[in-house]
Tab-separated table of N, CA and C in Angstrom:
chain	number	residue	atom	x	y	z
A	1	MET	N	-4.315	4.667	16.972
A	1	MET	CA	-3.584	3.802	15.497
A	1	MET	C	-3.273	4.124	14.439
A	2	VAL	N	-2.473	4.494	12.767
A	2	VAL	CA	-3.532	4.784	12.208
A	2	VAL	C	-3.762	3.246	11.149
A	3	SER	N	-5.108	3.557	10.506
A	3	SER	CA	-5.377	2.172	10.259
A	3	SER	C	-4.301	1.569	8.361
A	4	LYS	N	-4.408	1.131	8.125
A	4	LYS	CA	-3.464	0.405	6.808
A	4	LYS	C	-4.608	1.153	5.962
A	5	LYS	N	-5.285	0.972	5.759
A	5	LYS	CA	-6.173	1.807	4.784
A	5	LYS	C	-6.486	3.458	4.394
A	6	GLU	N	-5.743	4.464	6.132
A	6	GLU	CA	-4.815	5.140	5.887
A	6	GLU	C	-4.123	5.455	5.666
A	7	LEU	N	-3.349	4.585	5.139
A	7	LEU	CA	-1.337	5.139	4.590
A	7	LEU	C	-1.872	5.002	3.025
A	8	ARG	N	-2.589	4.136	2.744
A	8	ARG	CA	-3.302	4.021	0.875
A	8	ARG	C	-3.501	5.181	0.109
A	9	PRO	N	-2.693	5.750	-0.958
A	9	PRO	CA	-2.718	6.628	-1.321
A	9	PRO	C	-4.035	6.933	-2.346
A	10	GLU	N	-4.412	8.012	-2.559
A	10	GLU	CA	-5.503	7.527	-3.564
A	10	GLU	C	-5.375	6.932	-5.109
A	11	VAL	N	-5.857	6.093	-5.438
A	11	VAL	CA	-5.990	5.749	-7.207
A	11	VAL	C	-7.211	6.201	-7.703
A	12	HIS	N	-7.022	6.628	-9.098
A	12	HIS	CA	-8.635	6.891	-9.576
A	12	HIS	C	-8.714	5.996	-10.518
A	13	SER	N	-9.673	5.111	-11.093
A	13	SER	CA	-9.914	3.740	-12.115
A	13	SER	C	-11.066	3.744	-12.533
A	14	GLU	N	-10.986	3.208	-13.822
A	14	GLU	CA	-12.367	3.409	-14.113
A	14	GLU	C	-13.597	2.316	-13.421
A	15	PRO	N	-14.668	2.330	-13.469
A	15	PRO	CA	-15.718	1.589	-13.260
A	15	PRO	C	-15.794	-0.079	-13.018
A	16	SER	N	-15.725	-0.593	-11.728
A	16	SER	CA	-15.530	-2.246	-11.861
A	16	SER	C	-16.914	-2.881	-12.371
A	17	ILE	N	-16.340	-4.009	-13.281
A	17	ILE	CA	-17.542	-5.169	-13.523
A	17	ILE	C	-17.552	-5.824	-12.553
A	18	ASN	N	-16.675	-6.819	-12.032
A	18	ASN	CA	-16.876	-7.889	-11.064
A	18	ASN	C	-16.005	-7.187	-9.160
A	19	GLU	N	-16.655	-8.111	-8.433
A	19	GLU	CA	-16.015	-8.240	-7.353
A	19	GLU	C	-14.094	-7.844	-6.972
A	20	LEU	N	-14.032	-9.497	-8.218
A	20	LEU	CA	-12.248	-8.911	-8.531
A	20	LEU	C	-11.689	-7.817	-8.783
A	21	GLU	N	-12.055	-7.012	-9.410
A	21	GLU	CA	-11.655	-6.004	-10.280
A	21	GLU	C	-12.068	-5.049	-9.343
A	22	THR	N	-13.262	-5.061	-8.625
A	22	THR	CA	-12.988	-4.145	-7.646
A	22	THR	C	-12.286	-4.080	-6.609
A	23	PHE	N	-11.861	-5.083	-5.975
A	23	PHE	CA	-11.201	-5.400	-4.991
A	23	PHE	C	-9.394	-4.846	-5.557
A	24	GLN	N	-9.670	-5.090	-6.702
A	24	GLN	CA	-8.041	-5.084	-7.369
A	24	GLN	C	-7.668	-3.320	-7.316
A	25	ASN	N	-8.737	-2.887	-7.350
A	25	ASN	CA	-8.960	-0.904	-8.401
A	25	ASN	C	-8.488	-0.462	-6.604
A	26	GLU	N	-9.130	-0.832	-6.095
A	26	GLU	CA	-9.589	0.237	-4.668
A	26	GLU	C	-8.739	-0.518	-3.664
A	27	VAL	N	-8.163	-1.589	-3.609
A	27	VAL	CA	-7.090	-2.123	-2.903
A	27	VAL	C	-5.589	-2.679	-2.613
A	28	LEU	N	-5.770	-3.542	-4.222
A	28	LEU	CA	-4.020	-3.373	-4.335
A	28	LEU	C	-3.388	-2.527	-5.271
A	29	ARG	N	-3.970	-1.697	-6.013
A	29	ARG	CA	-3.309	-1.050	-6.643
A	29	ARG	C	-3.124	0.080	-5.764
A	30	PRO	N	-4.325	1.091	-4.953
A	30	PRO	CA	-3.227	1.854	-4.233
A	30	PRO	C	-1.909	0.834	-3.510
A	31	ILE	N	-2.790	0.210	-2.695
A	31	ILE	CA	-0.926	-0.536	-1.958
A	31	ILE	C	0.383	-0.563	-3.119
A	32	LEU	N	-0.198	-1.449	-4.032
A	32	LEU	CA	1.495	-1.064	-5.141
A	32	LEU	C	1.571	0.272	-5.155
A	33	LYS	N	0.956	1.256	-5.056
A	33	LYS	CA	1.793	2.323	-4.943
A	33	LYS	C	2.072	3.344	-4.742
A	34	LEU	N	1.520	2.899	-3.095
A	34	LEU	CA	2.049	3.107	-1.271
A	34	LEU	C	3.401	2.213	-1.800
A	35	GLN	N	3.599	1.014	-1.738
A	35	GLN	CA	4.691	0.600	-1.430
A	35	GLN	C	5.852	0.426	-2.877
A	36	ASN	N	5.738	1.353	-4.137
A	36	ASN	CA	6.919	1.486	-5.046
A	36	ASN	C	7.701	1.541	-5.335
A	37	ASP	N	8.292	2.561	-4.155
A	37	ASP	CA	9.885	2.215	-4.047
A	37	ASP	C	10.681	1.078	-3.178
A	38	ASN	N	9.756	0.756	-2.578
A	38	ASN	CA	10.195	-0.509	-1.495
A	38	ASN	C	10.370	-1.974	-2.798
A	39	LEU	N	8.792	-1.784	-3.439
A	39	LEU	CA	9.060	-3.281	-4.691
A	39	LEU	C	10.027	-2.668	-5.636
A	40	GLN	N	10.254	-1.382	-5.880
A	40	GLN	CA	11.357	-1.110	-7.042
A	40	GLN	C	12.818	-1.638	-6.170
A	41	LEU	N	13.327	-0.822	-4.872
A	41	LEU	CA	14.248	-1.343	-4.449
A	41	LEU	C	14.682	-3.186	-4.358
A	42	LEU	N	14.015	-3.624	-3.827
A	42	LEU	CA	13.869	-5.411	-3.983
A	42	LEU	C	14.381	-5.918	-5.601
A	43	PHE	N	13.294	-5.435	-6.344
A	43	PHE	CA	13.958	-5.792	-7.817
A	43	PHE	C	15.418	-5.678	-8.247
A	44	THR	N	15.751	-3.976	-7.632
A	44	THR	CA	17.263	-3.505	-7.919
A	44	THR	C	18.201	-4.871	-7.330
A	45	ILE	N	18.367	-4.384	-6.207
A	45	ILE	CA	18.596	-5.865	-5.293
A	45	ILE	C	18.723	-6.566	-5.777
A	46	TYR	N	17.182	-7.717	-6.500
A	46	TYR	CA	17.786	-8.711	-7.027
A	46	TYR	C	18.264	-8.963	-8.606
A	47	LEU	N	18.143	-7.764	-9.250
A	47	LEU	CA	19.835	-7.415	-10.451
A	47	LEU	C	20.611	-8.040	-9.989
A	48	LYS	N	20.984	-7.062	-8.996
A	48	LYS	CA	22.755	-6.740	-8.639
A	48	LYS	C	23.045	-8.543	-7.709
A	49	ASN	N	22.094	-8.817	-7.289
A	49	ASN	CA	22.375	-10.458	-7.142
A	49	ASN	C	22.484	-11.671	-8.114
A	50	LYS	N	22.011	-11.366	-9.472
A	50	LYS	CA	22.020	-11.893	-10.613
A	50	LYS	C	22.903	-11.476	-11.091
A	51	LYS	N	23.676	-10.123	-11.189
A	51	LYS	CA	24.972	-9.887	-11.879
A	51	LYS	C	24.246	-9.625	-13.303
A	52	GLN	N	23.371	-9.128	-13.532
A	52	GLN	CA	22.861	-7.878	-14.493
A	52	GLN	C	22.467	-6.828	-14.505
A	53	ASN	N	23.636	-6.467	-15.432
A	53	ASN	CA	23.650	-5.431	-15.968
A	53	ASN	C	22.598	-4.940	-16.987
A	54	PHE	N	21.586	-4.182	-16.699
A	54	PHE	CA	19.928	-3.596	-17.586
A	54	PHE	C	20.903	-2.390	-18.768
A	55	GLU	N	21.675	-1.816	-18.528
A	55	GLU	CA	21.889	-0.851	-19.269
A	55	GLU	C	22.574	-1.372	-20.814
A	56	ILE	N	23.139	-2.460	-21.178
A	56	ILE	CA	23.593	-2.962	-21.125
A	56	ILE	C	22.921	-3.919	-22.260
A	57	LYS	N	21.152	-4.076	-22.394
A	57	LYS	CA	20.313	-4.804	-22.751
A	57	LYS	C	19.683	-4.278	-23.909
A	58	GLU	N	18.908	-5.070	-24.554
A	58	GLU	CA	17.992	-4.222	-25.078
A	58	GLU	C	16.486	-3.798	-24.835
A	59	THR	N	15.392	-3.207	-24.459
A	59	THR	CA	14.501	-3.350	-24.311
A	59	THR	C	13.815	-4.786	-23.657
A	60	THR	N	13.819	-5.542	-25.642
A	60	THR	CA	13.120	-6.726	-25.361
A	60	THR	C	13.749	-7.752	-23.948
A	61	GLU	N	15.174	-7.488	-24.419
A	61	GLU	CA	15.693	-8.531	-22.889
A	61	GLU	C	15.452	-8.081	-21.778
A	62	ARG	N	15.609	-6.830	-21.538
A	62	ARG	CA	14.913	-6.548	-20.629
A	62	ARG	C	13.488	-6.767	-20.035
A	63	ARG	N	12.425	-6.611	-20.628
A	63	ARG	CA	10.936	-7.228	-20.124
A	63	ARG	C	11.512	-8.560	-20.299
A	64	GLN	N	11.673	-9.316	-20.919
A	64	GLN	CA	11.902	-11.049	-21.022
A	64	GLN	C	11.827	-11.273	-19.618
A	65	PHE	N	13.675	-10.825	-19.071
A	65	PHE	CA	14.084	-11.086	-17.590
A	65	PHE	C	13.080	-10.872	-16.473
A	66	ILE	N	12.686	-9.107	-16.866
A	66	ILE	CA	11.392	-8.776	-15.493
A	66	ILE	C	10.575	-10.170	-15.904
A	67	TRP	N	10.272	-10.507	-16.915
A	67	TRP	CA	8.793	-11.490	-16.598
A	67	TRP	C	9.013	-12.726	-16.666
A	68	ASN	N	10.253	-13.211	-16.871
A	68	ASN	CA	10.631	-14.574	-16.582
A	68	ASN	C	11.292	-14.748	-14.797
A	69	SER	N	11.439	-13.631	-15.241
A	69	SER	CA	11.942	-13.342	-13.032
A	69	SER	C	10.631	-13.390	-11.754
A	70	LEU	N	9.727	-12.629	-12.463
A	70	LEU	CA	8.420	-12.571	-11.569
A	70	LEU	C	7.562	-14.223	-11.921
A	71	LYS	N	7.859	-14.523	-12.861
A	71	LYS	CA	7.167	-15.905	-13.390
A	71	LYS	C	8.029	-16.987	-12.005
A	72	LYS	N	9.138	-17.152	-12.636
A	72	LYS	CA	9.273	-18.134	-12.262
A	72	LYS	C	10.344	-18.496	-11.216
A	73	ASP	N	11.165	-17.029	-10.358
A	73	ASP	CA	11.984	-17.368	-9.530
A	73	ASP	C	10.794	-17.028	-8.322
A	74	LEU	N	10.728	-18.344	-7.457
A	74	LEU	CA	9.435	-18.005	-6.943
A	74	LEU	C	10.535	-17.460	-5.270
A	75	SER	N	11.595	-17.032	-4.800
A	75	SER	CA	11.915	-16.450	-3.974
A	75	SER	C	11.698	-14.717	-4.158
A	76	LEU	N	11.704	-14.568	-4.963
A	76	LEU	CA	11.166	-12.927	-5.462
A	76	LEU	C	10.030	-12.938	-5.537
A	77	LYS	N	9.077	-13.792	-6.328
A	77	LYS	CA	7.584	-13.221	-6.384
A	77	LYS	C	7.347	-13.535	-4.880
A	78	ASN	N	7.555	-14.446	-4.162
A	78	ASN	CA	7.162	-14.513	-2.824
A	78	ASN	C	7.557	-12.853	-2.161
A	79	GLN	N	8.553	-12.553	-2.098
A	79	GLN	CA	8.916	-11.648	-2.088
A	79	GLN	C	7.907	-10.424	-1.759
A	80	LEU	N	7.860	-9.714	-3.113
A	80	LEU	CA	6.988	-8.981	-3.968
A	80	LEU	C	5.439	-9.140	-3.265
A	81	LEU	N	4.985	-10.160	-3.302
A	81	LEU	CA	4.191	-10.845	-3.077
A	81	LEU	C	3.692	-9.981	-1.380
A	82	GLY	N	4.973	-10.687	-0.435
A	82	GLY	CA	4.698	-10.360	0.766
A	82	GLY	C	4.683	-9.209	1.254
A	83	THR	N	5.279	-8.185	0.195
A	83	THR	CA	5.434	-6.411	0.319
A	83	THR	C	3.767	-5.934	-0.197
A	84	VAL	N	3.659	-6.851	-1.141
A	84	VAL	CA	2.077	-6.015	-0.900
A	84	VAL	C	0.595	-6.592	0.242
A	85	ILE	N	0.551	-8.588	0.289
A	85	ILE	CA	-0.218	-8.868	1.146
A	85	ILE	C	0.078	-8.216	2.475
A	86	GLY	N	1.228	-8.135	3.174
A	86	GLY	CA	0.932	-7.673	3.941
A	86	GLY	C	0.847	-5.972	4.599
A	87	LEU	N	-0.208	-5.314	3.963
A	87	LEU	CA	-0.156	-4.398	3.884
A	87	LEU	C	-2.479	-4.480	3.485
A	88	LEU	N	-2.865	-5.806	3.690
A	88	LEU	CA	-3.676	-5.944	3.586
A	88	LEU	C	-4.897	-5.918	4.931
A	89	GLU	N	-5.879	-5.215	5.049
A	89	GLU	CA	-6.160	-5.708	6.440
A	89	GLU	C	-7.280	-7.154	6.415
A	90	HIS	N	-7.714	-7.658	7.568
A	90	HIS	CA	-8.027	-9.169	8.164
A	90	HIS	C	-9.015	-8.976	7.029
A	91	GLY	N	-10.513	-8.258	7.032
A	91	GLY	CA	-11.532	-8.174	5.744
A	91	GLY	C	-10.786	-8.789	4.594
A	92	GLU	N	-9.582	-8.109	4.121
A	92	GLU	CA	-9.208	-8.218	2.991
A	92	GLU	C	-8.449	-9.160	2.266
A	93	LEU	N	-7.526	-9.431	3.693
A	93	LEU	CA	-6.838	-10.845	3.589
A	93	LEU	C	-7.370	-11.555	3.577
A	94	SER	N	-8.937	-11.866	3.625
A	94	SER	CA	-9.325	-13.647	3.872
A	94	SER	C	-10.383	-13.158	2.658
A	95	PHE	N	-10.702	-12.114	1.887
A	95	PHE	CA	-11.101	-12.255	0.369
A	95	PHE	C	-10.093	-12.791	-0.376
A	96	TYR	N	-8.718	-12.137	-0.132
A	96	TYR	CA	-7.287	-12.663	-0.662
A	96	TYR	C	-7.391	-13.676	-1.075
A	97	LEU	N	-7.559	-14.691	0.571
A	97	LEU	CA	-7.356	-16.091	0.379
A	97	LEU	C	-8.365	-16.703	-0.427
A	98	GLU	N	-9.603	-16.274	-0.070
A	98	GLU	CA	-10.354	-17.098	-0.785
A	98	GLU	C	-10.405	-16.939	-2.483
A	99	ASN	N	-9.576	-16.311	-2.972
A	99	ASN	CA	-9.448	-15.688	-4.062
A	99	ASN	C	-7.832	-15.438	-4.608
A	100	GLU	N	-6.669	-16.388	-3.913
A	100	GLU	CA	-5.695	-16.280	-3.823
A	100	GLU	C	-4.719	-16.511	-5.333
A	101	GLN	N	-5.691	-17.287	-5.919
A	101	GLN	CA	-4.561	-17.401	-7.101
A	101	GLN	C	-5.387	-16.120	-8.353
A	102	GLU	N	-6.142	-16.187	-8.359
A	102	GLU	CA	-6.780	-14.957	-9.068
A	102	GLU	C	-5.933	-13.904	-8.728
A	103	LEU	N	-6.110	-13.242	-7.801
A	103	LEU	CA	-5.543	-11.941	-7.086
A	103	LEU	C	-4.026	-12.091	-6.870
A	104	SER	N	-3.223	-13.099	-7.144
A	104	SER	CA	-1.847	-13.320	-7.496
A	104	SER	C	-1.056	-13.270	-8.070
A	105	LYS	N	-2.081	-13.778	-9.670
A	105	LYS	CA	-1.948	-13.334	-10.854
A	105	LYS	C	-2.666	-11.828	-11.326
A	106	ARG	N	-3.123	-11.245	-10.875
A	106	ARG	CA	-3.266	-9.718	-11.257
A	106	ARG	C	-2.417	-9.139	-10.717
A	107	ILE	N	-2.045	-9.380	-9.352
A	107	ILE	CA	-0.400	-8.756	-8.419
A	107	ILE	C	0.558	-8.852	-9.313
A	108	ASN	N	0.896	-10.032	-9.611
A	108	ASN	CA	1.813	-10.355	-10.374
A	108	ASN	C	2.030	-9.475	-11.912
A	109	GLY	N	0.896	-9.434	-12.559
A	109	GLY	CA	0.999	-8.448	-13.765
A	109	GLY	C	0.999	-7.132	-13.436
A	110	MET	N	0.987	-6.249	-12.498
A	110	MET	CA	0.918	-4.676	-11.921
A	110	MET	C	2.333	-4.830	-11.739
A	111	LEU	N	3.024	-6.214	-10.717
A	111	LEU	CA	4.422	-6.073	-10.530
A	111	LEU	C	5.023	-5.858	-11.880
A	112	ILE	N	5.222	-6.321	-12.523
A	112	ILE	CA	5.649	-7.002	-13.915
A	112	ILE	C	5.361	-4.928	-15.332
A	113	LYS	N	4.095	-4.816	-14.782
A	113	LYS	CA	4.179	-3.112	-15.335
A	113	LYS	C	5.291	-2.508	-14.633
A	114	ARG	N	4.501	-2.401	-13.465
A	114	ARG	CA	5.866	-1.403	-12.023
A	114	ARG	C	7.279	-1.122	-12.759
A	115	ILE	N	8.060	-2.500	-12.674
A	115	ILE	CA	8.790	-2.629	-12.699
A	115	ILE	C	9.131	-2.422	-14.296
A	116	GLU	N	8.680	-3.156	-15.481
A	116	GLU	CA	8.911	-2.109	-16.621
A	116	GLU	C	9.327	-0.871	-17.078
A	117	SER	N	8.158	-0.119	-15.835
A	117	SER	CA	8.654	1.203	-16.077
A	117	SER	C	9.539	1.481	-15.988
A	118	LYS	N	10.159	1.601	-15.026
A	118	LYS	CA	11.814	1.562	-14.594
A	118	LYS	C	12.529	1.172	-15.430
A	119	TYR	N	12.726	0.027	-15.713
A	119	TYR	CA	14.022	-0.887	-16.513
A	119	TYR	C	14.089	-0.702	-18.346
A	120	CYS	N	12.205	-0.030	-18.464
A	120	CYS	CA	11.917	-0.600	-19.923
A	120	CYS	C	11.902	0.441	-21.040
């Protein structure tokens, strides 16, 4: 059986200064890269459900909509977070839960950047 870690792509990053940053760079970033297509698809479906036509909006409007959606729509936020958290191994999940508030903020920030890279 293949472990979840073996599925993750390699991501190069700068040396980390603390264990939260190390976890972000060594665990979260590879998961986000692996799940990028699924995360983008979930947001695209969200746009359709909200009847948003990004093609006619300015970049600043799109950025604001993305930011508001990921900060305020708990259903979307939890769906995207679950897509990432579901690929954590047992020990990683324990660490995540011990630092859930800070790591959720970091994941959300990375999600915003990934979605903006497609739509902005």
